[in-house]
Short mmCIF file of C-alpha atoms in Angstrom, two decimals:
data_model
loop_
_atom_site.label_atom_id
_atom_site.label_comp_id
_atom_site.label_asym_id
_atom_site.label_seq_id
_atom_site.Cartn_x
_atom_site.Cartn_y
_atom_site.Cartn_z
CA MET A 1 220.83 -77.55 151.49
CA GLY A 2 223.05 -79.23 154.09
CA ALA A 3 226.03 -77.02 153.18
CA ASP A 4 224.15 -73.79 153.88
CA VAL A 5 222.91 -75.00 157.26
CA GLN A 6 226.41 -76.22 158.12
CA LEU A 7 228.01 -72.89 157.19
CA ALA A 8 225.44 -70.98 159.26
CA SER A 9 226.00 -73.26 162.26
CA GLU A 10 229.80 -73.07 162.01
CA ALA A 11 229.60 -69.28 161.94
CA GLY A 12 227.31 -69.27 164.99
CA CYS A 13 224.93 -67.10 163.03
CA HIS A 14 221.59 -66.57 164.80
CA LEU A 15 218.85 -63.98 164.86
CA PHE A 16 220.18 -62.21 167.96
CA SER A 17 223.90 -62.74 167.34
CA GLY A 18 224.25 -59.59 165.28
CA CYS A 19 224.77 -61.23 161.88
CA GLY A 20 222.38 -61.01 158.95
CA PHE A 21 220.38 -63.89 157.56
CA PRO A 22 222.63 -65.98 155.26
CA ALA A 23 220.04 -66.10 152.49
CA PRO A 24 220.53 -68.91 149.99
CA GLY A 25 220.65 -67.90 146.34
CA LEU A 26 221.90 -69.11 142.99
CA ASN A 27 225.00 -70.41 144.73
CA GLU A 28 222.82 -73.35 145.82
CA PHE A 29 222.83 -74.54 142.20
CA ASP A 30 226.56 -74.15 141.54
CA PHE A 31 228.94 -76.96 142.45
CA LYS A 32 232.68 -77.30 142.49
CA PRO A 33 233.94 -79.84 139.95
CA ILE A 34 234.48 -83.36 141.26
CA PHE A 35 237.11 -83.67 138.54
CA SER A 36 237.84 -82.09 135.17
CA ILE A 37 238.76 -83.48 131.77
CA GLY A 38 240.23 -80.63 129.78
CA SER A 39 237.69 -77.82 129.84
CA VAL A 40 234.83 -80.14 130.89
CA ASP A 41 233.99 -80.16 134.60
CA PHE A 42 232.28 -83.20 136.08
CA THR A 43 229.96 -81.90 138.81
CA LYS A 44 227.51 -83.27 141.37
CA PRO A 45 224.41 -82.88 139.11
CA MET A 46 226.19 -84.86 136.38
CA LEU A 47 227.03 -87.61 138.85
CA LEU A 48 223.46 -87.70 140.15
CA SER A 49 222.02 -87.89 136.63
CA ILE A 50 224.22 -90.89 135.85
CA ILE A 51 223.21 -92.55 139.13
CA CYS A 52 219.54 -91.90 138.33
CA ALA A 53 219.88 -93.42 134.85
CA LEU A 54 221.64 -96.48 136.28
CA LEU A 55 218.98 -96.86 138.98
CA VAL A 56 216.16 -96.84 136.42
CA VAL A 57 217.97 -99.31 134.13
CA ALA A 58 218.91 -101.58 137.04
CA PHE A 59 215.37 -101.56 138.45
CA PHE A 60 213.66 -102.56 135.21
CA TRP A 61 216.42 -105.01 134.33
CA ALA A 62 216.02 -106.72 137.70
CA SER A 63 212.22 -106.62 137.36
CA PHE A 64 211.95 -108.11 133.86
CA ALA A 65 215.22 -109.95 133.16
CA LYS A 66 213.55 -113.24 134.13
CA PRO A 67 209.79 -112.57 134.09
CA LYS A 68 207.54 -115.14 135.72
CA LEU A 69 203.90 -115.96 135.12
CA VAL A 70 203.28 -115.36 138.81
CA PRO A 71 205.37 -112.22 139.39
CA GLY A 72 207.58 -111.75 142.39
CA LYS A 73 207.51 -108.56 144.44
CA LEU A 74 210.06 -106.67 142.31
CA GLN A 75 208.47 -107.76 139.03
CA LEU A 76 205.05 -106.80 140.39
CA VAL A 77 206.24 -103.28 141.28
CA GLY A 78 207.84 -102.96 137.83
CA GLU A 79 204.64 -104.08 136.12
CA ILE A 80 202.55 -101.63 138.15
CA GLY A 81 204.85 -98.74 137.20
CA TYR A 82 204.97 -99.76 133.54
CA ASP A 83 201.19 -100.24 133.32
CA PHE A 84 200.55 -96.94 135.07
CA VAL A 85 202.42 -94.97 132.42
CA LYS A 86 201.09 -97.13 129.60
CA ARG A 87 197.40 -97.07 130.54
CA SER A 88 197.04 -93.77 132.41
CA ILE A 89 199.15 -91.62 130.09
CA VAL A 90 200.10 -93.19 126.76
CA LEU A 91 196.95 -95.09 125.79
CA GLU A 92 194.70 -92.37 127.22
CA THR A 93 196.48 -89.69 125.19
CA ILE A 94 197.64 -91.43 122.01
CA GLY A 95 195.48 -94.54 121.87
CA LYS A 96 196.51 -97.90 120.42
CA LYS A 97 198.94 -96.17 118.05
CA GLY A 98 201.02 -95.22 121.08
CA GLU A 99 201.99 -98.80 121.96
CA LYS A 100 205.38 -98.57 120.25
CA TYR A 101 206.27 -95.40 122.19
CA VAL A 102 205.52 -96.86 125.63
CA PRO A 103 209.12 -97.97 126.41
CA MET A 104 210.52 -94.52 125.63
CA LEU A 105 207.85 -92.72 127.65
CA VAL A 106 208.10 -95.13 130.60
CA SER A 107 211.86 -94.61 130.68
CA MET A 108 211.42 -90.84 130.50
CA PHE A 109 208.81 -90.81 133.28
CA PHE A 110 210.93 -92.74 135.76
CA PHE A 111 214.14 -90.94 134.80
CA VAL A 112 212.55 -87.53 135.43
CA TRP A 113 210.88 -88.74 138.63
CA VAL A 114 214.05 -90.22 140.11
CA MET A 115 216.05 -87.09 139.23
CA ASN A 116 213.42 -85.03 141.06
CA ILE A 117 213.42 -87.32 144.08
CA MET A 118 217.15 -86.73 144.53
CA SER A 119 216.26 -83.47 146.29
CA ILE A 120 215.15 -85.35 149.42
CA ILE A 121 217.72 -88.16 149.39
CA PRO A 122 220.38 -87.72 152.12
CA PHE A 123 223.81 -86.70 150.79
CA ALA A 124 222.29 -85.98 147.37
CA GLN A 125 219.76 -83.30 148.40
CA PHE A 126 219.55 -81.77 144.96
CA PRO A 127 216.90 -82.12 142.23
CA VAL A 128 218.82 -82.67 139.00
CA MET A 129 215.98 -81.18 136.95
CA SER A 130 216.60 -77.82 138.64
CA ARG A 131 219.60 -77.43 136.34
CA ILE A 132 218.15 -76.18 133.06
CA ALA A 133 220.42 -78.33 130.86
CA TYR A 134 218.64 -81.53 131.89
CA PRO A 135 215.03 -80.55 131.14
CA VAL A 136 216.27 -78.88 127.93
CA GLY A 137 217.98 -82.11 126.88
CA LEU A 138 214.86 -84.20 127.57
CA ALA A 139 212.62 -81.62 125.87
CA ALA A 140 214.92 -81.77 122.84
CA VAL A 141 214.41 -85.55 122.66
CA VAL A 142 210.64 -85.02 122.74
CA TRP A 143 210.82 -82.23 120.12
CA VAL A 144 212.96 -84.29 117.72
CA THR A 145 210.55 -87.22 118.10
CA TYR A 146 207.59 -84.90 117.51
CA MET A 147 209.10 -83.34 114.37
CA THR A 148 210.32 -86.67 112.99
CA LEU A 149 206.91 -88.34 113.38
CA THR A 150 205.10 -85.33 111.96
CA PHE A 151 207.08 -85.21 108.71
CA LYS A 152 207.38 -88.99 108.44
CA LYS A 153 203.61 -89.38 108.74
CA HIS A 154 202.51 -86.47 106.54
CA GLY A 155 205.47 -85.63 104.33
CA PHE A 156 207.06 -82.18 104.17
CA VAL A 157 204.05 -80.18 102.93
CA GLY A 158 201.54 -82.21 104.94
CA GLY A 159 203.73 -81.90 108.01
CA LEU A 160 203.84 -78.13 107.73
CA LYS A 161 200.07 -78.12 107.29
CA ASN A 162 199.67 -80.31 110.36
CA LEU A 163 201.84 -77.92 112.37
CA CYS A 164 200.57 -74.60 111.08
CA TRP A 165 197.16 -74.97 109.42
CA PRO A 166 194.27 -75.53 111.87
CA SER A 167 191.30 -77.30 110.30
CA GLY A 168 187.84 -75.76 110.24
CA ILE A 169 189.09 -72.17 110.43
CA PRO A 170 187.97 -69.51 107.90
CA GLY A 171 190.68 -68.74 105.37
CA TRP A 172 190.68 -65.01 106.02
CA VAL A 173 192.11 -65.47 109.55
CA MET A 174 194.84 -67.84 108.47
CA PHE A 175 197.36 -65.05 107.90
CA ILE A 176 197.15 -64.45 111.67
CA LEU A 177 196.85 -68.05 112.89
CA VAL A 178 199.49 -69.69 110.69
CA PRO A 179 202.49 -67.75 112.14
CA ILE A 180 201.07 -68.14 115.66
CA GLU A 181 200.67 -71.91 115.20
CA PHE A 182 204.13 -72.16 113.63
CA ILE A 183 205.81 -70.34 116.51
CA SER A 184 203.74 -72.24 119.09
CA ASN A 185 204.40 -75.73 117.76
CA ILE A 186 208.02 -75.27 116.65
CA PHE A 187 209.42 -73.05 119.39
CA VAL A 188 207.02 -72.50 122.30
CA ARG A 189 206.19 -76.16 122.95
CA PRO A 190 209.75 -77.38 123.63
CA PHE A 191 210.52 -74.15 125.52
CA THR A 192 207.55 -74.47 127.90
CA LEU A 193 208.09 -78.21 128.31
CA ALA A 194 211.63 -77.60 129.55
CA VAL A 195 210.96 -74.46 131.59
CA ARG A 196 207.94 -75.94 133.40
CA ALA A 197 209.97 -78.87 134.74
CA PHE A 198 212.98 -76.68 135.53
CA ALA A 199 211.10 -73.86 137.27
CA ASN A 200 209.09 -76.10 139.56
CA MET A 201 212.13 -78.02 140.76
CA PHE A 202 214.23 -74.85 141.06
CA ALA A 203 211.62 -72.99 143.11
CA GLY A 204 210.76 -75.96 145.31
CA HIS A 205 214.39 -76.68 146.17
CA LEU A 206 215.13 -73.02 146.92
CA LEU A 207 212.10 -72.73 149.24
CA ILE A 208 213.12 -75.80 151.21
CA VAL A 209 216.67 -74.48 151.55
CA VAL A 210 215.47 -71.03 152.70
CA PHE A 211 213.29 -72.44 155.48
CA SER A 212 215.92 -75.01 156.48
CA VAL A 213 218.57 -72.33 156.91
CA ALA A 214 216.04 -70.09 158.66
CA SER A 215 215.31 -72.88 161.17
CA TRP A 216 218.91 -72.67 162.40
CA TYR A 217 219.19 -68.89 162.06
CA LEU A 218 216.05 -68.24 164.13
CA LEU A 219 216.91 -70.81 166.80
CA SER A 220 217.73 -69.20 170.15
CA PRO A 221 216.90 -69.64 173.87
CA SER A 222 214.33 -66.83 173.68
CA ILE A 223 211.33 -66.19 171.41
CA GLY A 224 213.52 -67.18 168.47
CA ALA A 225 212.95 -70.82 169.42
CA LEU A 226 209.31 -70.40 168.41
CA TYR A 227 210.32 -68.83 165.10
CA GLY A 228 212.89 -71.54 164.44
CA THR A 229 210.42 -74.33 165.26
CA THR A 230 207.81 -72.77 162.97
CA SER A 231 210.34 -72.49 160.16
CA PHE A 232 211.37 -76.12 160.66
CA ILE A 233 207.73 -77.27 160.50
CA VAL A 234 207.27 -75.29 157.27
CA ALA A 235 210.43 -76.90 155.83
CA VAL A 236 209.11 -80.38 156.66
CA GLY A 237 205.72 -79.51 155.17
CA LEU A 238 207.33 -78.18 152.00
CA THR A 239 209.40 -81.34 151.71
CA ALA A 240 206.25 -83.46 151.92
CA PHE A 241 204.54 -81.23 149.35
CA GLU A 242 207.60 -81.45 147.12
CA LEU A 243 207.17 -85.23 146.99
CA LEU A 244 203.83 -84.67 145.28
CA VAL A 245 205.26 -82.00 142.97
CA GLN A 246 208.13 -84.29 141.95
CA PHE A 247 205.70 -86.98 140.85
CA LEU A 248 203.36 -84.52 139.14
CA GLN A 249 206.15 -82.91 137.14
CA ALA A 250 207.24 -86.29 135.79
CA TYR A 251 203.60 -87.10 135.00
CA ILE A 252 202.97 -83.77 133.27
CA PHE A 253 206.21 -83.98 131.30
CA VAL A 254 205.35 -87.39 129.88
CA MET A 255 201.68 -86.51 129.37
CA LEU A 256 202.67 -83.48 127.27
CA ALA A 257 205.20 -85.56 125.35
CA SER A 258 202.41 -88.06 124.63
CA SER A 259 200.09 -85.30 123.47
CA TYR A 260 202.73 -84.02 121.04
CA ILE A 261 203.21 -87.53 119.63
CA ALA A 262 199.43 -87.89 119.34
CA GLY A 263 199.28 -84.60 117.42
CA ALA A 264 202.01 -85.77 115.06
CA LEU A 265 200.12 -88.98 114.28
CA GLU A 266 196.76 -87.33 113.68
CA GLU A 267 195.55 -86.29 110.25
CA ALA A 268 194.74 -82.80 111.47
CA HIS A 269 195.28 -81.09 114.82
#
């Protein structure tokens, strides 16, 4: 976001200067390598993802490394975050059987959330989840867990039945429902889980960039000042709204992951 505004300002590009609007595009999501190892380029999103992982690990390590009966401020915040995911998502969706999956889902929630928050952090200003590889990787973890629990709980035949054979449905419609359920549970679920998180972060970041660049482009001593101010207010409003979206996307991602685990543990879905 900052790079586009800087380029527009350096070029002196304004509404009445005779140049066109420098519209941001997919270039906003491409970064020059920080360094390369062979054919592998280490880019800004990779660096941010590592920082996010370290931040989550460091926070919970500092919160619970030496837990006290009367928690300090950091431990209290850690307990609130842990209990929120445990009680509001995991136990509500899976029930008591979900206790063993709480650490994984808590880690996933805060990892996704912190990666989303990077879009409003100065010098970072990029939501890592807007690069499709990251939501795909996390969705793959959820899908592997879902498949493993399904077949471990029910066996091969029972697992296929759990995935493809809805209970209480007349047999004569099964030839239609079975392939639909198979495609939905095996392919559509991980696809939508990844795309939902990616698309929301991608669109939100692009909107904020567009209005931020427009704030500078429309700025001028004449009526353009009104346009530029309006665009800036919209950019600030979108940033505030994005804070809510960032939290909701982490919540929805983990809630859906919990629902898939719950489905795997049930006798019939």
